[in-house]
Structure formats: C-alpha cells, structure tokens
Tab-separated table of C-alpha atoms in Angstrom:
chain	number	residue	atom	x	y	z
A	1	THR	CA	-32.480	202.948	-217.781
A	2	GLN	CA	-34.708	200.714	-219.886
A	3	LEU	CA	-37.821	202.590	-220.967
A	4	LEU	CA	-39.655	199.337	-221.593
A	5	GLU	CA	-39.442	196.429	-219.165
A	6	GLN	CA	-40.250	193.134	-220.834
A	7	SER	CA	-40.768	189.841	-219.027
A	8	PRO	CA	-40.036	187.044	-218.897
A	9	GLN	CA	-36.673	187.114	-220.652
A	10	PHE	CA	-36.790	183.427	-221.450
A	11	LEU	CA	-39.657	180.968	-221.705
A	12	SER	CA	-39.466	177.269	-222.485
A	13	ILE	CA	-42.806	175.471	-222.740
A	14	GLN	CA	-44.398	172.367	-224.217
A	15	GLU	CA	-46.440	172.482	-227.365
A	16	GLY	CA	-50.099	173.168	-226.556
A	17	GLU	CA	-49.441	175.299	-223.490
A	18	ASN	CA	-50.488	178.926	-223.152
A	19	LEU	CA	-48.158	181.798	-222.320
A	20	THR	CA	-48.172	185.535	-221.712
A	21	VAL	CA	-45.401	188.060	-222.268
A	22	TYR	CA	-45.548	191.436	-220.547
A	23	CYS	CA	-44.227	194.832	-221.506
A	24	ASN	CA	-44.354	197.650	-218.936
A	25	SER	CA	-43.197	201.235	-218.770
A	26	SER	CA	-43.566	204.353	-216.670
A	27	SER	CA	-43.841	206.347	-219.904
A	28	VAL	CA	-46.866	206.825	-222.109
A	29	PHE	CA	-46.428	205.705	-225.699
A	30	SER	CA	-48.376	206.917	-228.716
A	31	SER	CA	-48.317	203.349	-229.963
A	32	LEU	CA	-46.819	200.052	-228.958
A	33	GLN	CA	-45.690	197.398	-231.381
A	34	TRP	CA	-44.887	193.719	-231.082
A	35	TYR	CA	-42.292	192.075	-233.295
A	36	ARG	CA	-41.088	188.534	-233.778
A	37	GLN	CA	-37.556	187.796	-234.900
A	38	GLU	CA	-36.007	184.576	-236.133
A	39	PRO	CA	-32.250	183.912	-236.302
A	40	GLY	CA	-30.581	185.619	-239.236
A	41	GLU	CA	-33.549	187.861	-239.929
A	42	GLY	CA	-34.698	191.281	-238.873
A	43	PRO	CA	-37.713	191.733	-236.603
A	44	VAL	CA	-41.081	191.391	-238.322
A	45	LEU	CA	-44.105	193.320	-237.117
A	46	LEU	CA	-46.906	191.287	-235.540
A	47	VAL	CA	-49.243	194.058	-234.443
A	48	THR	CA	-49.501	197.733	-233.528
A	49	VAL	CA	-51.763	198.882	-230.726
A	50	VAL	CA	-52.666	202.543	-230.551
A	51	THR	CA	-55.744	203.050	-228.382
A	52	GLY	CA	-55.716	202.589	-224.604
A	53	GLY	CA	-57.613	199.422	-223.676
A	54	GLU	CA	-57.322	198.057	-227.203
A	55	VAL	CA	-57.363	194.307	-227.744
A	56	LYS	CA	-56.233	192.774	-231.029
A	57	LYS	CA	-56.315	189.148	-232.042
A	58	LEU	CA	-54.136	187.499	-234.639
A	59	LYS	CA	-55.160	183.826	-234.829
A	60	ARG	CA	-53.787	182.341	-231.575
A	61	LEU	CA	-52.136	185.582	-230.496
A	62	THR	CA	-53.973	188.182	-228.397
A	63	PHE	CA	-52.478	191.609	-227.784
A	64	GLN	CA	-53.658	194.102	-225.176
A	65	PHE	CA	-52.741	197.732	-224.670
A	66	GLY	CA	-53.249	199.118	-221.173
A	67	ASP	CA	-55.806	201.834	-220.561
A	68	ALA	CA	-53.046	204.325	-219.706
A	69	ARG	CA	-50.990	203.293	-222.770
A	70	LYS	CA	-48.007	202.375	-220.598
A	71	ASP	CA	-48.161	198.603	-220.773
A	72	SER	CA	-49.036	195.777	-223.091
A	73	SER	CA	-49.249	192.016	-223.131
A	74	LEU	CA	-49.004	189.264	-225.697
A	75	HIS	CA	-50.874	186.046	-224.998
A	76	ILE	CA	-50.340	182.939	-227.113
A	77	THR	CA	-52.883	180.135	-226.892
A	78	ALA	CA	-51.927	176.523	-227.598
A	79	ALA	CA	-48.343	177.307	-228.543
A	80	GLN	CA	-46.794	175.510	-231.500
A	81	THR	CA	-43.152	174.774	-232.279
A	82	GLY	CA	-43.379	177.327	-235.074
A	83	ASP	CA	-43.941	180.048	-232.453
A	84	THR	CA	-40.340	179.659	-231.310
A	85	GLY	CA	-38.425	182.910	-231.653
A	86	LEU	CA	-37.512	186.214	-230.064
A	87	TYR	CA	-40.497	188.416	-229.241
A	88	LEU	CA	-39.905	192.124	-228.846
A	89	CYS	CA	-42.178	194.896	-227.704
A	90	ALA	CA	-41.360	198.369	-228.927
A	91	GLY	CA	-42.808	201.760	-228.077
A	92	LEU	CA	-42.906	204.770	-230.312
A	93	TYR	CA	-41.128	207.555	-228.418
A	94	GLY	CA	-41.346	210.642	-230.582
A	95	ASN	CA	-40.291	209.273	-233.952
A	96	LYS	CA	-37.970	206.654	-232.491
A	97	LEU	CA	-38.778	203.040	-231.800
A	98	VAL	CA	-37.540	201.946	-228.363
A	99	PHE	CA	-37.346	198.226	-227.695
A	100	GLY	CA	-37.864	196.109	-224.613
A	101	ALA	CA	-35.266	193.514	-223.635
A	102	GLY	CA	-37.018	190.769	-225.585
A	103	THR	CA	-38.423	187.356	-224.693
A	104	ILE	CA	-36.834	184.233	-226.107
A	105	LEU	CA	-39.627	181.683	-226.532
A	106	ARG	CA	-38.850	178.043	-227.077
A	107	VAL	CA	-41.747	175.678	-227.738
A	108	LYS	CA	-40.839	172.010	-227.412
A	109	SER	CA	-42.685	169.201	-229.167
B	1	SER	CA	-44.416	197.964	-246.761
B	2	ALA	CA	-40.893	198.821	-247.916
B	3	VAL	CA	-38.386	196.127	-248.854
B	4	ILE	CA	-34.861	196.558	-247.514
B	5	SER	CA	-31.687	195.081	-248.920
B	6	GLN	CA	-28.821	195.147	-246.451
B	7	LYS	CA	-25.254	194.198	-247.329
B	8	PRO	CA	-23.098	192.431	-246.364
B	9	SER	CA	-25.087	189.823	-244.463
B	10	ARG	CA	-22.022	188.869	-242.465
B	11	ASP	CA	-18.328	189.612	-242.244
B	12	ILE	CA	-15.283	188.730	-240.203
B	13	CYS	CA	-12.920	191.665	-239.822
B	14	GLN	CA	-9.548	192.347	-238.300
B	15	ARG	CA	-9.374	194.692	-235.347
B	16	GLY	CA	-8.386	198.231	-236.281
B	17	THR	CA	-10.091	198.087	-239.679
B	18	SER	CA	-13.424	199.591	-240.749
B	19	LEU	CA	-16.525	198.068	-242.319
B	20	THR	CA	-19.232	199.893	-244.230
B	21	ILE	CA	-22.734	198.427	-244.199
B	22	GLN	CA	-25.185	199.399	-246.922
B	23	CYS	CA	-28.958	199.689	-246.677
B	24	GLN	CA	-31.009	200.040	-249.866
B	25	VAL	CA	-34.786	200.579	-249.759
B	26	ASP	CA	-37.103	199.940	-252.678
B	27	SER	CA	-39.098	203.133	-252.066
B	28	GLN	CA	-38.460	206.613	-250.757
B	29	VAL	CA	-38.644	206.803	-246.976
B	30	THR	CA	-38.367	209.730	-244.642
B	31	MET	CA	-36.721	208.128	-241.645
B	32	MET	CA	-33.949	205.540	-241.606
B	33	PHE	CA	-32.465	204.117	-238.452
B	34	TRP	CA	-29.465	202.011	-237.494
B	35	TYR	CA	-29.608	199.512	-234.638
B	36	ARG	CA	-27.166	197.183	-232.929
B	37	GLN	CA	-28.205	193.823	-231.506
B	38	GLN	CA	-26.331	191.161	-229.607
B	39	PRO	CA	-27.565	187.686	-230.679
B	40	GLY	CA	-30.709	186.743	-228.750
B	41	GLN	CA	-30.973	190.177	-227.200
B	42	SER	CA	-32.855	193.366	-227.874
B	43	LEU	CA	-32.085	196.191	-230.280
B	44	THR	CA	-30.295	199.368	-229.305
B	45	LEU	CA	-30.729	202.433	-231.487
B	46	ILE	CA	-27.410	203.827	-232.726
B	47	ALA	CA	-28.613	206.791	-234.756
B	48	THR	CA	-31.222	208.260	-237.043
B	49	ALA	CA	-29.982	208.843	-240.576
B	50	ASN	CA	-31.284	212.150	-241.873
B	51	GLN	CA	-31.331	212.943	-245.565
B	52	GLY	CA	-29.395	216.103	-246.315
B	53	SER	CA	-28.075	216.626	-242.810
B	54	GLU	CA	-25.936	214.968	-240.185
B	55	ALA	CA	-27.178	211.853	-238.444
B	56	THR	CA	-28.612	212.136	-234.950
B	57	TYR	CA	-26.777	209.852	-232.524
B	58	GLU	CA	-28.088	208.247	-229.364
B	59	SER	CA	-26.290	208.450	-226.062
B	60	GLY	CA	-23.173	206.290	-226.102
B	61	PHE	CA	-22.667	206.428	-229.872
B	62	VAL	CA	-20.501	208.993	-231.657
B	63	ILE	CA	-19.995	210.033	-235.244
B	64	ASP	CA	-16.255	209.295	-235.280
B	65	LYS	CA	-16.926	205.657	-234.431
B	66	PHE	CA	-20.124	205.179	-236.470
B	67	PRO	CA	-20.156	207.620	-239.379
B	68	ILE	CA	-23.418	207.499	-241.328
B	69	SER	CA	-24.263	208.694	-244.805
B	70	ARG	CA	-27.732	209.340	-246.233
B	71	PRO	CA	-27.266	210.688	-249.751
B	72	ASN	CA	-30.908	210.221	-250.803
B	73	LEU	CA	-34.281	208.940	-249.634
B	74	THR	CA	-33.596	205.292	-250.523
B	75	PHE	CA	-30.038	204.636	-249.326
B	76	SER	CA	-27.879	204.845	-246.223
B	77	THR	CA	-24.568	203.482	-245.011
B	78	LEU	CA	-23.198	202.850	-241.540
B	79	THR	CA	-19.450	202.506	-241.036
B	80	VAL	CA	-18.024	200.793	-237.998
B	81	SER	CA	-14.604	202.396	-237.619
B	82	ASN	CA	-11.399	201.217	-235.969
B	83	MET	CA	-13.104	198.000	-234.922
B	84	SER	CA	-12.416	196.061	-231.759
B	85	PRO	CA	-13.859	192.697	-230.629
B	86	GLU	CA	-16.433	194.631	-228.567
B	87	ASP	CA	-17.980	195.800	-231.846
B	88	SER	CA	-18.911	192.220	-232.738
B	89	SER	CA	-22.666	192.339	-233.060
B	90	ILE	CA	-25.565	192.355	-235.483
B	91	TYR	CA	-26.228	195.691	-237.144
B	92	LEU	CA	-29.664	196.381	-238.620
B	93	CYS	CA	-31.130	199.201	-240.610
B	94	SER	CA	-34.768	200.096	-240.335
B	95	VAL	CA	-37.211	202.437	-242.007
B	96	SER	CA	-40.401	203.979	-240.764
B	97	PRO	CA	-43.568	203.910	-242.865
B	98	LEU	CA	-44.065	207.009	-244.964
B	99	SER	CA	-47.597	207.828	-244.046
B	100	ASP	CA	-48.276	206.881	-240.458
B	101	THR	CA	-45.661	206.054	-237.834
B	102	ALA	CA	-48.273	204.081	-235.911
B	103	TYR	CA	-47.669	201.308	-238.398
B	104	GLY	CA	-44.758	198.935	-238.219
B	105	TYR	CA	-41.192	199.675	-239.019
B	106	THR	CA	-39.437	197.490	-241.554
B	107	PHE	CA	-36.044	195.991	-240.841
B	108	GLY	CA	-33.250	194.676	-242.973
B	109	SER	CA	-31.983	191.148	-242.369
B	110	GLY	CA	-28.982	192.481	-240.503
B	111	THR	CA	-25.215	192.313	-240.818
B	112	ARG	CA	-23.508	189.882	-238.459
B	113	LEU	CA	-20.095	191.338	-237.697
B	114	THR	CA	-17.322	189.419	-235.997
B	115	VAL	CA	-14.126	191.282	-235.124
B	116	VAL	CA	-11.051	189.148	-234.505
C-alpha cells in the first residue's frame, strides 16, 4: 500500500500553461518534501514544508501543506521547457523518507 | 548540504554475478539510505545503513540479496548479489542532514544497473 498517493502520474502541457500536482495520504507526516529529478541524476530538493497550512513560494512554484499535514500540492505558473522532469513528493515517516509515485512533467515549446 | 560520490554510475552485468556499489560522502552523516528506482518511476527504500550495526531492511528486501556495509560515518556499500534481469534498475544512496531531518535529504547520482 502506497503511503503517499501522487497525481497525476504524467502531465504533458504547452509552455506558458499552469499545472498542479497533488500528494495525498491518510497518514500525518512531520514534514513533506518535494524533489525534482532529471535523467541520470538523483532527486534534488525543491522545498520542505513542516507546518500545517504552510505555503511556500519558489519563483514560479508554489507549495502548500494541508492543515492536517496529510496532503500537499505543487503549483507551477507559466511552465517553461526547463521545468520538464520527474517531480516527487516525499514524507518523513519516522526517520525514513517515503516517496509518492512521482509525476513526469513534459513541457512542450 | 553533503556531497555524495556514488560509483559506478552504470554497469552491465551477467546474471548470477554480484555488483558492489559504493557511496562516499564528504562529511560525517548519521543516516545513510539505499533506494531502488525504475527509470521514470518513484524510489523504493531498500534499507537503512547503520554505522556499527547491521542494516535495517524494508519489507521485501533481505540481507542475503542486498548485503550492506557501513564501516564509518562517511562511507557505505550496497551489493546486489546473484543478479537476475529483474534486478535491472537504478540504485541510489541518500543521506539525511545531520542537524534537522526536516531539511532535505541528499542523493547520489545513482547507479544504472543492467543485468543480461
């Protein structure tokens, strides 16, 4: 059973469009992290959210952590081709990082 | 954050053989982890490498198949033993931050293993 449900699994959009990726769980996490991974590389941290209801912005990326600390979303505004990659949410479960299924994002020019 | 050097970056191996993957960190870290990832898919935790004691394995992974060493706070190895084509995957090591686990984990670049 997947602790973290991530959707959608695949997203193909045009440059300039907006998109949202969701990460949901029935479990409460002490923190939730978002990573981006490019082919041939390991995942790289984008953001960590810790407080329920927290909103963090990183340029065109907006991250939200649900009030109950069970869900999170990543919203990208005006997507660019450079945003293409695999996006992963991950929850800290004890001292282990548990990953969602991932979202493959493809931004076409 | 820590810098991880993982070797080899890729390998093609014959079935029935074993491959040892090395993970070297540029600073002392408490927790080291080994993950497996199918290309384009998510990461599955294999085990936590503990310094000075046996690794802790996740459900579905056993020590005989994936022996792990952790001789000190900066180094770990994962061996994939008696390989079969089903073991073809990307293997990644990861470390947690020393001070606060709320911060991001750092990952190596991965080892792409193909078993023929």
